[in-house]
Coordinates of C-alpha atoms in Angstrom, one line a residue:
M98 CA 0.0 0.2 0.1
R99 CA 1.4 3.3 -0.7
F100 CA 1.6 5.5 2.1
P101 CA 1.1 8.6 2.9
T102 CA 0.1 9.6 -0.9
R103 CA -3.3 7.3 -1.0
L104 CA -4.4 8.3 2.5
L105 CA -3.1 11.8 1.8
A106 CA -5.4 12.1 -1.2
A107 CA -8.2 10.3 0.5
N108 CA -8.4 12.6 3.2
A109 CA -7.8 15.4 0.9
Y110 CA -11.0 14.7 -1.4
F111 CA -13.1 14.0 1.5
A112 CA -12.2 17.2 3.2
L113 CA -12.9 19.2 -0.3
L114 CA -16.4 17.4 -0.2
L115 CA -16.9 18.6 3.0
F116 CA -15.8 22.3 2.2
A117 CA -18.1 22.5 -0.5
G118 CA -21.2 21.4 1.5
Y119 CA -20.1 23.5 4.6
V120 CA -19.5 26.7 2.6
V121 CA -23.1 26.1 1.0
V122 CA -24.8 25.8 4.6
V123 CA -22.7 28.6 6.1
A124 CA -24.0 30.9 3.3
V125 CA -27.7 29.6 3.9
I126 CA -27.2 30.7 7.3
A127 CA -25.7 34.1 6.6
A128 CA -28.4 34.9 4.7
G129 CA -31.0 33.8 6.5
V130 CA -29.4 36.3 9.3
A131 CA -29.1 39.0 6.8
V132 CA -32.8 38.9 5.8
F133 CA -34.3 38.4 9.3
G134 CA -31.5 40.0 11.4
T135 CA -28.3 42.2 11.1
L136 CA -25.1 40.7 9.3
S137 CA -22.3 43.0 10.2
Q138 CA -19.6 40.6 10.6
S139 CA -17.9 37.7 9.3
A140 CA -19.8 34.4 9.1
W141 CA -16.9 32.5 7.9
E142 CA -14.7 33.4 11.4
A143 CA -17.7 31.6 13.4
A144 CA -18.1 28.8 11.1
V145 CA -14.4 27.8 11.1
Q146 CA -14.6 26.4 15.0
L147 CA -16.0 23.1 13.3
P148 CA -13.1 22.3 10.7
R149 CA -10.8 22.6 14.1
W150 CA -12.6 19.6 15.4
Y151 CA -12.4 17.6 11.8
A152 CA -8.9 18.2 12.1
L153 CA -8.6 16.8 15.7
F154 CA -10.6 13.9 14.7
T155 CA -8.4 13.4 11.3
G156 CA -5.5 13.1 13.9
V157 CA -7.3 10.5 16.1
A158 CA -8.2 8.6 12.9
L159 CA -4.6 8.5 11.3
V160 CA -3.5 6.3 14.7
R161 CA -6.5 4.6 15.2
Q162 CA -7.7 3.3 12.1
Y163 CA -4.9 3.7 9.8
L164 CA -1.9 2.2 11.9
P165 CA -3.2 -1.4 12.6
M166 CA -4.1 -1.2 8.6
Y167 CA -0.8 -0.3 7.4
V168 CA 1.0 -2.4 10.1
A169 CA -0.7 -5.4 8.5
H170 CA 0.3 -4.7 5.2
G171 CA 4.1 -4.6 6.2
Q172 CA 4.8 -1.3 7.1
T173 CA 6.8 -0.8 10.2
R174 CA 5.9 1.4 13.0
R175 CA 8.9 3.5 12.4
Q176 CA 8.3 4.0 8.5
F177 CA 4.4 4.5 9.5
G178 CA 5.8 7.4 12.4
A179 CA 7.9 9.3 9.7
Q180 CA 5.5 9.1 6.6
A181 CA 2.4 10.1 9.0
A182 CA 4.5 13.0 9.9
V183 CA 4.5 14.0 6.1
T184 CA 0.7 13.1 5.9
V185 CA 0.2 15.8 8.7
A186 CA 2.7 18.2 7.4
L187 CA 1.0 18.3 3.9
F188 CA -2.4 17.9 5.0
A189 CA -2.6 21.1 7.5
P190 CA -1.8 23.4 4.8
F191 CA -4.5 21.8 2.2
L192 CA -7.1 22.3 5.3
S193 CA -5.6 26.0 5.6
A194 CA -5.8 26.8 2.3
L195 CA -9.5 25.9 2.1
I196 CA -10.3 28.0 5.2
T197 CA -8.6 30.8 3.5
L198 CA -10.5 30.3 0.1
G199 CA -13.4 30.6 2.3
Y200 CA -12.8 33.8 3.6
L201 CA -12.2 35.3 0.2
L202 CA -15.4 34.0 -1.0
E203 CA -17.4 35.7 1.7
A204 CA -15.3 38.8 0.9
L205 CA -16.4 38.9 -2.5
V206 CA -19.9 38.0 -1.9
Y207 CA -20.1 40.6 1.0
N208 CA -18.7 43.5 -1.3
L209 CA -21.4 42.5 -3.8
A210 CA -24.2 42.8 -1.1
G211 CA -22.5 45.7 0.3
R212 CA -22.0 44.2 4.3
P213 CA -19.0 44.9 6.4
Q214 CA -17.1 41.7 6.9
A215 CA -16.0 42.5 10.3
L216 CA -13.9 40.3 12.6
D217 CA -15.2 39.4 16.1
K218 CA -11.9 38.1 17.9
V219 CA -8.0 38.6 17.6
H220 CA -6.3 37.0 15.0
L221 CA -2.7 37.6 13.0
F222 CA -4.4 39.1 10.4
T223 CA -6.7 42.5 10.6
E224 CA -8.5 41.9 7.5
P225 CA -9.8 38.7 6.0
T226 CA -8.4 39.3 2.7
Q227 CA -4.7 39.4 4.0
V228 CA -4.2 36.2 2.4
P229 CA -0.8 35.5 3.6
L230 CA -1.4 36.0 7.4
V231 CA -4.9 33.9 6.9
F232 CA -3.2 31.1 5.7
V233 CA -0.3 31.1 8.4
E234 CA -2.9 31.3 11.0
Y235 CA -4.9 28.3 10.3
L236 CA -2.1 26.6 9.0
L237 CA -0.4 26.9 12.6
E238 CA -3.6 25.6 14.2
F239 CA -4.3 22.8 11.7
V240 CA -0.7 21.5 12.6
T241 CA -1.7 21.7 16.3
W242 CA -5.1 20.2 16.2
I243 CA -4.2 17.3 14.0
V244 CA -1.1 16.6 16.2
S245 CA -3.2 16.5 19.3
G246 CA -5.3 14.2 17.8
T247 CA -2.7 11.9 16.8
F248 CA -1.2 11.6 20.5
I249 CA -5.0 11.4 22.1
G250 CA -5.9 8.8 19.9
A251 CA -2.6 7.0 20.0
G252 CA -3.5 6.7 24.1
F253 CA -7.2 5.4 23.8
Y254 CA -5.7 3.0 21.2
R255 CA -3.1 1.7 23.6
W256 CA -4.6 2.2 26.9
E257 CA -8.2 2.4 26.0
G258 CA -9.8 4.5 28.9
G259 CA -6.4 5.2 30.1
G260 CA -6.3 7.6 27.2
L261 CA -8.4 10.3 28.9
L262 CA -5.1 11.2 30.9
L263 CA -3.8 12.3 27.8
I264 CA -6.5 14.8 27.0
P265 CA -5.3 17.6 29.4
V266 CA -1.6 17.1 27.4
G267 CA -3.6 17.6 24.4
I268 CA -5.2 20.7 25.6
G269 CA -1.9 22.1 26.3
L270 CA -0.5 22.1 23.0
L271 CA -3.8 23.5 21.9
L272 CA -3.3 26.7 24.4
L273 CA 0.4 26.8 23.6
N274 CA -0.4 27.4 20.0
E275 CA -3.6 29.9 20.6
G276 CA -1.4 31.9 23.0
A277 CA 1.4 32.2 20.6
V278 CA -1.3 33.3 17.9
G279 CA -2.9 35.5 20.3
T280 CA -6.1 34.1 19.6
D281 CA -9.0 32.5 21.9
H282 CA -10.7 30.1 19.4
L283 CA -10.7 26.8 21.3
G284 CA -14.3 26.8 21.4
L285 CA -14.4 25.0 24.9
P286 CA -16.7 25.9 27.3
F287 CA -14.8 24.5 30.2
I288 CA -11.5 26.3 29.3
G289 CA -11.7 29.5 31.2
D290 CA -9.6 32.8 30.6
R291 CA -7.2 32.0 33.4
L292 CA -6.0 28.8 31.4
A293 CA -5.0 31.3 28.5
L294 CA -1.3 31.7 27.7
D295 CA -0.7 35.6 27.0
L296 CA 2.5 35.2 25.2
P297 CA 4.0 37.9 23.1
H298 CA 1.7 38.6 19.8
S299 CA 4.2 38.2 17.1
L300 CA 4.4 36.4 13.6
G301 CA 8.2 35.2 14.3
L302 CA 7.1 33.7 17.7
A303 CA 3.8 32.1 16.5
L304 CA 5.9 29.9 13.5
G305 CA 8.3 29.0 16.3
V306 CA 5.6 27.8 18.8
G307 CA 3.8 26.1 15.9
A308 CA 6.8 24.2 14.9
A309 CA 7.6 23.3 18.4
T310 CA 3.9 21.9 18.9
F311 CA 4.2 19.9 15.6
V312 CA 7.6 18.4 16.9
L313 CA 6.4 17.7 20.1
G314 CA 3.0 16.4 19.6
L315 CA 4.4 13.7 16.7
A316 CA 7.4 13.0 19.4
L317 CA 4.8 12.3 22.2
T318 CA 2.9 10.3 19.9
W319 CA 5.9 8.2 18.7
S320 CA 6.4 7.5 22.3
I321 CA 3.3 5.7 22.6
I322 CA 3.1 4.2 19.4
R323 CA 7.1 2.8 18.9
D324 CA 6.2 -0.5 20.7
M325 CA 2.7 -0.3 20.8
P326 CA 0.7 -3.7 20.4
I327 CA -1.8 -4.2 17.3
R328 CA -5.2 -5.5 18.8
N329 CA -7.5 -7.7 16.4
R330 CA -10.6 -5.9 15.7
K331 CA -13.5 -7.4 17.5
S332 CA -16.1 -9.0 15.1

């Protein structure tokens, strides 16, 4: 089995289908708000909370679903770990490009409708049309959400219920990235402001922290899967 090309292509194709459908759903909701209420800010900004969770569970599936499959077809755990890192490194910018495209499509529609595309939260960018900064911000977020998913998924696969103990570590990676980016977008109601990290707001720091969480998340995942037994699926 060719890896990561087939896995990456399959995930990218599925993400593209979801993106197309999601754009339609968000557009319908935004149109409803515009007709029956007041639409004065970016609807896409609020909508991109959900793709973060999609990225998280993509990371979970990478270990829980695909590691046993590829090991059963002759891949070593070391080969899988290295190639999974490549998959994450390529899939995260693909998702980021889709989110960036969503902002641009929204900007076009808002301009035609004469609506302001105001932002409600703090970002690396100040305007949704600042394409490089929009792309970088969501790239850093998706990288962190995916590797947090691989780490947590590996824990649940190896220790089943014991994987619950790894969730705080995964959340810690997310908080570290959010603090560096200067945003507060986790969307977790049980995470209060007191847990937010108030780090200096700079692009260089955000890139450095994003790279660090990518490496750390994959290293933690590798520490779990390097000698992890492969269980037979229950019939």
